[in-house]
PDB file of C-alpha atoms in Angstrom:
ATOM      1  CA  MET I   1     -71.133 -17.322 -96.368  1.00 48.00           C
ATOM      2  CA  GLY I   2     -71.558 -13.987 -98.156  1.00 66.00           C
ATOM      3  CA  GLU I   3     -68.630 -12.456 -96.292  1.00 74.00           C
ATOM      4  CA  ALA I   4     -66.478 -15.426 -97.264  1.00 82.00           C
ATOM      5  CA  GLN I   5     -67.331 -14.856-100.920  1.00 77.00           C
ATOM      6  CA  LEU I   6     -66.437 -11.179-100.539  1.00 81.00           C
ATOM      7  CA  GLY I   7     -63.124 -12.222 -99.028  1.00 88.00           C
ATOM      8  CA  GLN I   8     -62.411 -14.316-102.108  1.00 87.00           C
ATOM      9  CA  ILE I   9     -63.128 -11.317-104.333  1.00 90.00           C
ATOM     10  CA  LEU I  10     -60.769  -9.150-102.281  1.00 88.00           C
ATOM     11  CA  LEU I  11     -58.134 -11.854-102.609  1.00 92.00           C
ATOM     12  CA  TYR I  12     -58.439 -11.763-106.396  1.00 92.00           C
ATOM     13  CA  ARG I  13     -57.943  -8.000-106.284  1.00 87.00           C
ATOM     14  CA  ALA I  14     -54.910  -8.229-104.006  1.00 92.00           C
ATOM     15  CA  ARG I  15     -53.402 -10.995-106.112  1.00 93.00           C
ATOM     16  CA  GLY I  16     -53.789  -9.019-109.326  1.00 91.00           C
ATOM     17  CA  ASP I  17     -55.967 -11.527-111.183  1.00 92.00           C
ATOM     18  CA  TYR I  18     -59.318  -9.806-110.548  1.00 90.00           C
ATOM     19  CA  ALA I  19     -59.947  -9.251-114.265  1.00 89.00           C
ATOM     20  CA  GLN I  20     -59.500 -12.942-115.010  1.00 92.00           C
ATOM     21  CA  HIS I  21     -62.347 -13.798-112.626  1.00 92.00           C
ATOM     22  CA  LEU I  22     -64.972 -11.245-113.727  1.00 93.00           C
ATOM     23  CA  PRO I  23     -67.617 -13.827-114.750  1.00 94.00           C
ATOM     24  CA  GLU I  24     -67.241 -15.625-111.414  1.00 94.00           C
ATOM     25  CA  ILE I  25     -67.300 -12.364-109.447  1.00 95.00           C
ATOM     26  CA  ARG I  26     -70.399 -11.235-111.316  1.00 96.00           C
ATOM     27  CA  ARG I  27     -72.243 -14.474-110.533  1.00 95.00           C
ATOM     28  CA  THR I  28     -71.178 -14.394-106.902  1.00 93.00           C
ATOM     29  CA  CYS I  29     -72.174 -10.789-106.307  1.00 94.00           C
ATOM     30  CA  GLU I  30     -75.488 -11.144-108.104  1.00 96.00           C
ATOM     31  CA  ALA I  31     -76.294 -14.118-105.875  1.00 94.00           C
ATOM     32  CA  TRP I  32     -75.269 -12.436-102.619  1.00 92.00           C
ATOM     33  CA  LEU I  33     -76.210  -8.814-103.323  1.00 95.00           C
ATOM     34  CA  SER I  34     -78.996  -8.642-100.752  1.00 94.00           C
ATOM     35  CA  GLN I  35     -76.656  -9.868 -97.995  1.00 92.00           C
ATOM     36  CA  VAL I  36     -73.375  -8.254 -99.047  1.00 92.00           C
ATOM     37  CA  SER I  37     -73.922  -4.594 -99.895  1.00 95.00           C
ATOM     38  CA  GLU I  38     -70.275  -4.162-100.943  1.00 94.00           C
ATOM     39  CA  CYS I  39     -71.272  -6.067-104.072  1.00 95.00           C
ATOM     40  CA  TYR I  40     -73.132  -3.016-105.409  1.00 98.00           C
ATOM     41  CA  ALA I  41     -69.836  -1.300-106.215  1.00 97.00           C
ATOM     42  CA  GLU I  42     -68.330  -4.522-107.559  1.00 96.00           C
ATOM     43  CA  LEU I  43     -71.254  -5.107-109.906  1.00 98.00           C
ATOM     44  CA  ALA I  44     -71.393  -1.474-111.004  1.00 98.00           C
ATOM     45  CA  ALA I  45     -67.742  -1.717-112.046  1.00 96.00           C
ATOM     46  CA  ILE I  46     -68.261  -5.023-113.855  1.00 97.00           C
ATOM     47  CA  TYR I  47     -71.357  -3.862-115.726  1.00 97.00           C
ATOM     48  CA  GLN I  48     -69.531  -0.678-116.700  1.00 96.00           C
ATOM     49  CA  LYS I  49     -66.525  -2.645-117.953  1.00 94.00           C
ATOM     50  CA  GLN I  50     -68.727  -5.054-119.894  1.00 95.00           C
ATOM     51  CA  GLY I  51     -70.930  -2.319-121.330  1.00 95.00           C
ATOM     52  CA  ASP I  52     -74.053  -3.976-119.913  1.00 97.00           C
ATOM     53  CA  GLY I  53     -76.259  -0.906-119.707  1.00 96.00           C
ATOM     54  CA  ALA I  54     -79.469  -2.782-118.908  1.00 98.00           C
ATOM     55  CA  ALA I  55     -77.913  -4.607-115.968  1.00 98.00           C
ATOM     56  CA  ARG I  56     -76.351  -1.398-114.699  1.00 98.00           C
ATOM     57  CA  THR I  57     -79.640   0.505-114.891  1.00 98.00           C
ATOM     58  CA  ALA I  58     -81.419  -2.241-112.967  1.00 98.00           C
ATOM     59  CA  LEU I  59     -78.628  -2.274-110.375  1.00 99.00           C
ATOM     60  CA  LEU I  60     -78.836   1.479-109.792  1.00 98.00           C
ATOM     61  CA  GLU I  61     -82.608   1.282-109.397  1.00 98.00           C
ATOM     62  CA  ARG I  62     -82.201  -1.509-106.873  1.00 98.00           C
ATOM     63  CA  LEU I  63     -79.519   0.464-105.051  1.00 99.00           C
ATOM     64  CA  GLN I  64     -81.729   3.540-104.735  1.00 98.00           C
ATOM     65  CA  ALA I  65     -84.631   1.426-103.476  1.00 98.00           C
ATOM     66  CA  ALA I  66     -82.377  -0.303-100.951  1.00 98.00           C
ATOM     67  CA  TYR I  67     -81.012   3.040 -99.766  1.00 98.00           C
ATOM     68  CA  GLN I  68     -84.485   4.546 -99.390  1.00 97.00           C
ATOM     69  CA  SER I  69     -85.539   1.565 -97.275  1.00 97.00           C
ATOM     70  CA  ALA I  70     -82.368   1.884 -95.139  1.00 97.00           C
ATOM     71  CA  ALA I  71     -81.164  -1.537 -96.285  1.00 97.00           C
ATOM     72  CA  VAL I  72     -77.989   0.031 -97.679  1.00 98.00           C
ATOM     73  CA  PRO I  73     -75.925   2.753 -95.922  1.00 98.00           C
ATOM     74  CA  PRO I  74     -75.006   5.978 -97.742  1.00 98.00           C
ATOM     75  CA  ASP I  75     -71.332   5.097 -98.013  1.00 98.00           C
ATOM     76  CA  ARG I  76     -72.251   2.220-100.345  1.00 98.00           C
ATOM     77  CA  VAL I  77     -74.108   4.663-102.579  1.00 99.00           C
ATOM     78  CA  LEU I  78     -71.077   6.959-102.548  1.00 99.00           C
ATOM     79  CA  ALA I  79     -68.816   4.058-103.538  1.00 98.00           C
ATOM     80  CA  VAL I  80     -71.004   3.194-106.523  1.00 99.00           C
ATOM     81  CA  GLY I  81     -71.028   6.821-107.651  1.00 99.00           C
ATOM     82  CA  LYS I  82     -67.239   6.889-107.606  1.00 98.00           C
ATOM     83  CA  VAL I  83     -67.130   3.673-109.639  1.00 98.00           C
ATOM     84  CA  LEU I  84     -69.309   5.274-112.313  1.00 98.00           C
ATOM     85  CA  VAL I  85     -66.787   8.060-112.964  1.00 98.00           C
ATOM     86  CA  ASP I  86     -63.609   6.020-112.667  1.00 97.00           C
ATOM     87  CA  PRO I  87     -62.224   5.729-116.230  1.00 97.00           C
ATOM     88  CA  VAL I  88     -60.605   2.400-115.375  1.00 95.00           C
ATOM     89  CA  ASN I  89     -64.124   0.940-115.500  1.00 95.00           C
ATOM     90  CA  GLY I  90     -64.914   2.220-118.982  1.00 93.00           C
ATOM     91  CA  GLU I  91     -66.738   5.322-120.197  1.00 94.00           C
ATOM     92  CA  PRO I  92     -67.487   7.523-117.146  1.00 97.00           C
ATOM     93  CA  ASP I  93     -71.089   8.489-116.433  1.00 97.00           C
ATOM     94  CA  PRO I  94     -70.897  11.716-114.414  1.00 98.00           C
ATOM     95  CA  GLN I  95     -74.641  12.389-114.630  1.00 98.00           C
ATOM     96  CA  ALA I  96     -75.502   9.073-112.991  1.00 98.00           C
ATOM     97  CA  ALA I  97     -72.819   9.631-110.347  1.00 99.00           C
ATOM     98  CA  LYS I  98     -74.161  13.102-109.616  1.00 98.00           C
ATOM     99  CA  ALA I  99     -77.657  11.728-109.084  1.00 98.00           C
ATOM    100  CA  LEU I 100     -76.321   9.233-106.549  1.00 99.00           C
ATOM    101  CA  PHE I 101     -74.264  11.836-104.698  1.00 99.00           C
ATOM    102  CA  GLU I 102     -77.219  14.228-104.555  1.00 98.00           C
ATOM    103  CA  SER I 103     -79.453  11.507-103.118  1.00 98.00           C
ATOM    104  CA  ILE I 104     -77.235  11.047-100.047  1.00 98.00           C
ATOM    105  CA  ALA I 105     -75.731  14.525 -99.561  1.00 98.00           C
ATOM    106  CA  PRO I 106     -78.475  15.769 -97.196  1.00 96.00           C
ATOM    107  CA  VAL I 107     -77.554  13.067 -94.659  1.00 96.00           C
ATOM    108  CA  TYR I 108     -73.965  12.200 -95.611  1.00 97.00           C
ATOM    109  CA  ALA I 109     -71.727  15.245 -95.428  1.00 96.00           C
ATOM    110  CA  ASP I 110     -68.786  13.853 -97.393  1.00 93.00           C
ATOM    111  CA  ALA I 111     -71.025  13.427-100.453  1.00 98.00           C
ATOM    112  CA  TRP I 112     -70.800  17.205-100.872  1.00 98.00           C
ATOM    113  CA  ILE I 113     -67.074  16.760-101.485  1.00 98.00           C
ATOM    114  CA  SER I 114     -67.716  14.210-104.215  1.00 98.00           C
ATOM    115  CA  LEU I 115     -70.230  16.561-105.824  1.00 99.00           C
ATOM    116  CA  ALA I 116     -67.672  19.372-105.786  1.00 98.00           C
ATOM    117  CA  GLU I 117     -64.921  17.188-107.246  1.00 97.00           C
ATOM    118  CA  LEU I 118     -67.292  15.904-109.915  1.00 98.00           C
ATOM    119  CA  THR I 119     -68.299  19.446-110.871  1.00 98.00           C
ATOM    120  CA  LEU I 120     -64.693  20.598-111.122  1.00 97.00           C
ATOM    121  CA  GLY I 121     -63.833  17.551-113.210  1.00 96.00           C
ATOM    122  CA  TYR I 122     -66.837  17.896-115.528  1.00 97.00           C
ATOM    123  CA  PRO I 123     -67.536  21.604-116.133  1.00 95.00           C
ATOM    124  CA  ASP I 124     -70.758  20.816-118.008  1.00 96.00           C
ATOM    125  CA  LEU I 125     -72.231  19.753-114.654  1.00 97.00           C
ATOM    126  CA  GLY I 126     -71.789  23.186-113.127  1.00 97.00           C
ATOM    127  CA  THR I 127     -69.452  26.080-112.426  1.00 96.00           C
ATOM    128  CA  ALA I 128     -66.613  26.520-109.966  1.00 96.00           C
ATOM    129  CA  ALA I 129     -69.038  28.564-107.874  1.00 96.00           C
ATOM    130  CA  ASP I 130     -71.342  25.542-107.727  1.00 98.00           C
ATOM    131  CA  ALA I 131     -68.430  23.413-106.526  1.00 98.00           C
ATOM    132  CA  ILE I 132     -67.627  25.932-103.803  1.00 98.00           C
ATOM    133  CA  GLY I 133     -71.284  25.919-102.794  1.00 98.00           C
ATOM    134  CA  TYR I 134     -71.231  22.149-102.408  1.00 98.00           C
ATOM    135  CA  LEU I 135     -68.128  22.315-100.240  1.00 98.00           C
ATOM    136  CA  GLU I 136     -69.578  25.070 -98.083  1.00 98.00           C
ATOM    137  CA  GLN I 137     -72.625  22.892 -97.474  1.00 98.00           C
ATOM    138  CA  GLY I 138     -70.262  20.114 -96.494  1.00 98.00           C
ATOM    139  CA  VAL I 139     -68.517  22.396 -94.012  1.00 98.00           C
ATOM    140  CA  THR I 140     -71.869  23.464 -92.582  1.00 97.00           C
ATOM    141  CA  ALA I 141     -72.771  19.794 -92.194  1.00 96.00           C
ATOM    142  CA  GLY I 142     -69.595  19.237 -90.183  1.00 94.00           C
ATOM    143  CA  SER I 143     -67.223  17.719 -92.745  1.00 96.00           C
ATOM    144  CA  SER I 144     -63.600  18.431 -91.855  1.00 97.00           C
ATOM    145  CA  GLN I 145     -62.599  17.050 -95.247  1.00 97.00           C
ATOM    146  CA  ALA I 146     -64.804  19.606 -96.998  1.00 98.00           C
ATOM    147  CA  ALA I 147     -63.080  22.382 -95.042  1.00 98.00           C
ATOM    148  CA  LEU I 148     -59.666  20.965 -95.952  1.00 98.00           C
ATOM    149  CA  THR I 149     -60.612  20.768 -99.635  1.00 98.00           C
ATOM    150  CA  LEU I 150     -61.881  24.355 -99.630  1.00 98.00           C
ATOM    151  CA  GLY I 151     -58.727  25.561 -97.926  1.00 98.00           C
ATOM    152  CA  GLN I 152     -56.555  23.825-100.507  1.00 98.00           C
ATOM    153  CA  LEU I 153     -58.552  25.255-103.411  1.00 98.00           C
ATOM    154  CA  TYR I 154     -58.272  28.811-102.087  1.00 98.00           C
ATOM    155  CA  MET I 155     -54.582  28.306-101.346  1.00 97.00           C
ATOM    156  CA  LYS I 156     -53.666  26.935-104.782  1.00 95.00           C
ATOM    157  CA  GLY I 157     -55.812  29.390-106.745  1.00 95.00           C
ATOM    158  CA  ARG I 158     -56.212  27.165-109.795  1.00 92.00           C
ATOM    159  CA  GLU I 159     -59.833  26.115-110.183  1.00 91.00           C
ATOM    160  CA  ILE I 160     -60.948  29.220-108.259  1.00 92.00           C
ATOM    161  CA  PRO I 161     -59.260  32.597-107.580  1.00 94.00           C
ATOM    162  CA  GLY I 162     -56.678  32.342-104.820  1.00 96.00           C
ATOM    163  CA  ASP I 163     -57.627  33.791-101.439  1.00 97.00           C
ATOM    164  CA  PRO I 164     -55.056  33.201 -98.654  1.00 98.00           C
ATOM    165  CA  GLN I 165     -57.365  34.574 -95.947  1.00 98.00           C
ATOM    166  CA  ALA I 166     -60.152  32.186 -96.953  1.00 98.00           C
ATOM    167  CA  ALA I 167     -57.607  29.376 -97.185  1.00 98.00           C
ATOM    168  CA  GLU I 168     -56.466  30.033 -93.613  1.00 98.00           C
ATOM    169  CA  LYS I 169     -60.056  30.171 -92.372  1.00 98.00           C
ATOM    170  CA  TYR I 170     -61.048  26.821 -93.830  1.00 99.00           C
ATOM    171  CA  LEU I 171     -57.781  25.060 -93.028  1.00 99.00           C
ATOM    172  CA  LEU I 172     -58.166  26.056 -89.383  1.00 98.00           C
ATOM    173  CA  GLN I 173     -61.752  24.784 -89.498  1.00 98.00           C
ATOM    174  CA  ALA I 174     -60.480  21.449 -90.812  1.00 98.00           C
ATOM    175  CA  LEU I 175     -58.556  20.886 -87.568  1.00 97.00           C
ATOM    176  CA  PRO I 176     -58.327  18.659 -85.650  1.00 94.00           C
ATOM    177  CA  GLY I 177     -60.279  16.272 -87.853  1.00 95.00           C
ATOM    178  CA  GLU I 178     -57.875  16.565 -90.791  1.00 97.00           C
ATOM    179  CA  PRO I 179     -54.237  16.615 -89.554  1.00 95.00           C
ATOM    180  CA  LYS I 180     -53.095  17.245 -93.141  1.00 97.00           C
ATOM    181  CA  ALA I 181     -54.382  20.807 -92.734  1.00 98.00           C
ATOM    182  CA  HIS I 182     -51.353  21.481 -90.522  1.00 98.00           C
ATOM    183  CA  PHE I 183     -49.080  20.967 -93.532  1.00 98.00           C
ATOM    184  CA  PHE I 184     -50.934  23.479 -95.687  1.00 98.00           C
ATOM    185  CA  LEU I 185     -51.124  26.007 -92.850  1.00 98.00           C
ATOM    186  CA  GLY I 186     -47.376  25.621 -92.363  1.00 97.00           C
ATOM    187  CA  LYS I 187     -46.814  26.339 -96.053  1.00 96.00           C
ATOM    188  CA  LEU I 188     -49.221  29.273 -95.948  1.00 97.00           C
ATOM    189  CA  TYR I 189     -47.395  30.908 -93.032  1.00 96.00           C
ATOM    190  CA  GLY I 190     -43.907  29.858 -94.147  1.00 93.00           C
ATOM    191  CA  GLU I 191     -44.291  31.262 -97.658  1.00 92.00           C
ATOM    192  CA  GLY I 192     -45.725  34.553 -96.443  1.00 93.00           C
ATOM    193  CA  GLN I 193     -48.930  34.181 -98.424  1.00 94.00           C
ATOM    194  CA  LEU I 194     -50.783  36.192 -95.789  1.00 95.00           C
ATOM    195  CA  GLY I 195     -48.199  38.976 -95.822  1.00 93.00           C
ATOM    196  CA  ASP I 196     -45.014  38.646 -93.805  1.00 90.00           C
ATOM    197  CA  ILE I 197     -43.576  35.198 -93.144  1.00 89.00           C
ATOM    198  CA  ASP I 198     -44.711  33.928 -89.738  1.00 93.00           C
ATOM    199  CA  PRO I 199     -41.957  31.481 -88.717  1.00 91.00           C
ATOM    200  CA  ASP I 200     -43.495  30.583 -85.357  1.00 93.00           C
ATOM    201  CA  LYS I 201     -46.778  29.457 -86.888  1.00 95.00           C
ATOM    202  CA  ALA I 202     -45.058  27.850 -89.862  1.00 95.00           C
ATOM    203  CA  LEU I 203     -42.826  25.725 -87.647  1.00 94.00           C
ATOM    204  CA  GLU I 204     -45.651  24.874 -85.269  1.00 95.00           C
ATOM    205  CA  HIS I 205     -47.912  23.505 -87.992  1.00 97.00           C
ATOM    206  CA  LEU I 206     -45.196  21.852 -90.057  1.00 97.00           C
ATOM    207  CA  LEU I 207     -43.814  20.067 -87.009  1.00 94.00           C
ATOM    208  CA  ILE I 208     -47.245  18.776 -86.033  1.00 95.00           C
ATOM    209  CA  ALA I 209     -47.815  17.613 -89.610  1.00 96.00           C
ATOM    210  CA  ALA I 210     -44.422  15.924 -89.789  1.00 95.00           C
ATOM    211  CA  ARG I 211     -44.907  14.150 -86.484  1.00 93.00           C
ATOM    212  CA  ASN I 212     -48.288  12.943 -87.680  1.00 92.00           C
ATOM    213  CA  GLY I 213     -46.665  11.165 -90.606  1.00 92.00           C
ATOM    214  CA  ASN I 214     -46.616  13.801 -93.360  1.00 96.00           C
ATOM    215  CA  ALA I 215     -43.250  13.312 -95.071  1.00 96.00           C
ATOM    216  CA  SER I 216     -43.772  16.413 -97.229  1.00 97.00           C
ATOM    217  CA  ALA I 217     -43.774  18.438 -94.014  1.00 97.00           C
ATOM    218  CA  ASP I 218     -40.286  17.099 -93.266  1.00 97.00           C
ATOM    219  CA  VAL I 219     -39.182  18.355 -96.692  1.00 97.00           C
ATOM    220  CA  ALA I 220     -40.736  21.755 -95.975  1.00 96.00           C
ATOM    221  CA  LEU I 221     -38.967  21.925 -92.602  1.00 96.00           C
ATOM    222  CA  ALA I 222     -35.651  21.007 -94.207  1.00 96.00           C
ATOM    223  CA  GLN I 223     -36.150  23.720 -96.810  1.00 94.00           C
ATOM    224  CA  LEU I 224     -37.179  26.258 -94.172  1.00 93.00           C
ATOM    225  CA  PHE I 225     -34.070  25.711 -92.056  1.00 94.00           C
ATOM    226  CA  GLY I 226     -31.836  25.338 -95.108  1.00 94.00           C
ATOM    227  CA  ALA I 227     -32.927  28.624 -96.683  1.00 89.00           C
ATOM    228  CA  GLY I 228     -33.434  30.554 -93.454  1.00 87.00           C
ATOM    229  CA  LYS I 229     -36.784  32.063 -94.460  1.00 79.00           C
ATOM    230  CA  GLY I 230     -37.896  33.833 -91.303  1.00 80.00           C
ATOM    231  CA  VAL I 231     -35.653  31.629 -89.147  1.00 86.00           C
ATOM    232  CA  ARG I 232     -31.919  31.422 -88.722  1.00 90.00           C
ATOM    233  CA  VAL I 233     -30.208  28.986 -91.067  1.00 93.00           C
ATOM    234  CA  ASN I 234     -29.562  25.700 -89.304  1.00 95.00           C
ATOM    235  CA  ARG I 235     -28.046  23.032 -91.509  1.00 95.00           C
ATOM    236  CA  VAL I 236     -28.178  20.459 -88.706  1.00 96.00           C
ATOM    237  CA  TYR I 237     -31.950  20.781 -88.459  1.00 96.00           C
ATOM    238  CA  ALA I 238     -32.260  20.924 -92.243  1.00 97.00           C
ATOM    239  CA  TYR I 239     -30.217  17.739 -92.672  1.00 97.00           C
ATOM    240  CA  SER I 240     -32.136  15.899 -89.945  1.00 97.00           C
ATOM    241  CA  PHE I 241     -35.537  16.676 -91.430  1.00 97.00           C
ATOM    242  CA  ALA I 242     -34.265  15.816 -94.908  1.00 98.00           C
ATOM    243  CA  SER I 243     -33.127  12.457 -93.486  1.00 97.00           C
ATOM    244  CA  LEU I 244     -36.588  11.848 -92.076  1.00 97.00           C
ATOM    245  CA  ALA I 245     -38.171  12.653 -95.440  1.00 97.00           C
ATOM    246  CA  MET I 246     -35.734  10.357 -97.233  1.00 96.00           C
ATOM    247  CA  SER I 247     -36.449   7.511 -94.795  1.00 95.00           C
ATOM    248  CA  GLN I 248     -40.115   7.776 -95.771  1.00 95.00           C
ATOM    249  CA  GLY I 249     -39.331   7.392 -99.446  1.00 95.00           C
ATOM    250  CA  LEU I 250     -39.333  10.989-100.692  1.00 96.00           C
ATOM    251  CA  PRO I 251     -36.616  11.640-103.318  1.00 96.00           C
ATOM    252  CA  GLN I 252     -36.565  15.320-102.310  1.00 96.00           C
ATOM    253  CA  GLY I 253     -35.191  14.279 -98.945  1.00 96.00           C
ATOM    254  CA  GLN I 254     -32.269  12.490-100.591  1.00 96.00           C
ATOM    255  CA  LEU I 255     -31.552  15.486-102.836  1.00 97.00           C
ATOM    256  CA  LEU I 256     -31.553  17.871 -99.880  1.00 97.00           C
ATOM    257  CA  MET I 257     -29.235  15.579 -97.917  1.00 97.00           C
ATOM    258  CA  GLU I 258     -26.775  15.437-100.813  1.00 96.00           C
ATOM    259  CA  ARG I 259     -26.836  19.218-101.088  1.00 96.00           C
ATOM    260  CA  LEU I 260     -26.338  19.779 -97.360  1.00 96.00           C
ATOM    261  CA  ALA I 261     -23.820  17.016 -96.603  1.00 96.00           C
ATOM    262  CA  PRO I 262     -20.689  18.857 -97.871  1.00 96.00           C
ATOM    263  CA  GLN I 263     -21.511  21.790 -95.574  1.00 95.00           C
ATOM    264  CA  LEU I 264     -21.609  19.714 -92.378  1.00 97.00           C
ATOM    265  CA  THR I 265     -18.718  19.340 -89.958  1.00 96.00           C
ATOM    266  CA  PRO I 266     -18.187  16.107 -87.984  1.00 96.00           C
ATOM    267  CA  GLU I 267     -19.765  17.828 -84.989  1.00 97.00           C
ATOM    268  CA  ASP I 268     -22.738  18.877 -87.135  1.00 97.00           C
ATOM    269  CA  ARG I 269     -23.232  15.250 -88.146  1.00 96.00           C
ATOM    270  CA  ARG I 270     -23.219  14.107 -84.521  1.00 96.00           C
ATOM    271  CA  GLN I 271     -25.803  16.738 -83.661  1.00 96.00           C
ATOM    272  CA  ALA I 272     -27.901  15.761 -86.683  1.00 96.00           C
ATOM    273  CA  GLU I 273     -27.863  12.116 -85.595  1.00 95.00           C
ATOM    274  CA  ALA I 274     -28.942  13.118 -82.083  1.00 95.00           C
ATOM    275  CA  LEU I 275     -31.789  15.266 -83.423  1.00 93.00           C
ATOM    276  CA  LEU I 276     -32.826  12.499 -85.794  1.00 94.00           C
ATOM    277  CA  LEU I 277     -33.010  10.038 -82.896  1.00 92.00           C
ATOM    278  CA  ARG I 278     -35.012  12.496 -80.797  1.00 91.00           C
ATOM    279  CA  GLU I 279     -37.496  13.070 -83.594  1.00 90.00           C
ATOM    280  CA  GLN I 280     -37.891   9.355 -84.232  1.00 90.00           C
ATOM    281  CA  GLN I 281     -38.607   8.820 -80.547  1.00 88.00           C
ATOM    282  CA  ALA I 282     -41.148  11.651 -80.558  1.00 84.00           C
ATOM    283  CA  ARG I 283     -42.899  10.078 -83.527  1.00 86.00           C
ATOM    284  CA  SER I 284     -43.078   6.637 -81.980  1.00 83.00           C
ATOM    285  CA  GLY I 285     -45.496   7.886 -79.336  1.00 66.00           C
ATOM    286  CA  GLU I 286     -48.940   9.420 -79.499  1.00 48.00           C
ATOM    287  CA  GLN I 287     -49.917  12.100 -81.989  1.00 45.00           C
ATOM    288  CA  LEU I 288     -48.907  15.550 -80.867  1.00 45.00           C
ATOM    289  CA  SER I 289     -51.153  18.339 -79.770  1.00 46.00           C
ATOM    290  CA  ALA I 290     -50.560  21.910 -80.868  1.00 44.00           C
ATOM    291  CA  GLN I 291     -49.354  22.747 -77.348  1.00 48.00           C
ATOM    292  CA  ASN I 292     -46.571  20.194 -76.982  1.00 48.00           C
ATOM    293  CA  SER I 293     -45.500  20.603 -80.601  1.00 48.00           C
ATOM    294  CA  THR I 294     -45.181  24.343 -80.043  1.00 48.00           C
ATOM    295  CA  GLN I 295     -42.977  23.671 -77.037  1.00 49.00           C
ATOM    296  CA  SER I 296     -40.703  21.465 -79.161  1.00 51.00           C
ATOM    297  CA  MET I 297     -40.690  24.040 -81.918  1.00 50.00           C
ATOM    298  CA  GLN I 298     -39.612  26.840 -79.584  1.00 52.00           C
ATOM    299  CA  GLU I 299     -36.511  24.798 -78.725  1.00 57.00           C
ATOM    300  CA  MET I 300     -35.512  25.024 -82.386  1.00 57.00           C
ATOM    301  CA  LEU I 301     -35.753  28.790 -82.775  1.00 50.00           C
TER     302      LEU I 301
END
């Protein structure tokens, strides 16, 4: 019965009339909280929206007790913490969220990521060095996502000083658990952030990323072949990858196609269509390994 009630709540959310049913959702979740742990996050959001501090305090105490007794898994605690700092639910409470994240971090590696993000978003909770420390603990605990996040931070050099070598180290550590790391490694090698442009590695990682569904990697491949950075200019390849990006809804793909189209001969267009078909077929199968993607990439050089 509890799961059926949860299904009704999810239906309200999908339908877009969740807010109109808050009193009903509150009553339902309060009644079924002990059986449906997803209701902790629902109630936390409702209490936050309604400014019911007493109810929220009691809920958090009950959540911690349930977690300590193993009645509630750590991912439910993480979900409530995220609710507490989501501005859509009212005034964020980063201190309360931090306490929840800290309570589960020793046994739930991805909580270190939430602690790092919280610290970067609320500087009064700690420094950038503290955030890096959290992420490093996440990496040590085996979180591929923590490694990916660290790699991105070192690559972008915004919240912390840029360090391409550290970025490469952590992005490689994020594999194979986080396929998105291939995209950032491709950019790192393709832009020459480590020194000279490394076209082989750039193409290898970008192709794997693209064939794993990353449309931005298709844009990067189109730009790489269109500009000829470290590779010979190939407008056929550039146009084909731009087409793939466009088909996935990226406006950049359309812009690149419009820029490249006047430069293509009828034969170029036939070749582009053939390459496009080949790529679509490759992407309809299983995810690629580094080995077979490298083989495909070598055919393009």
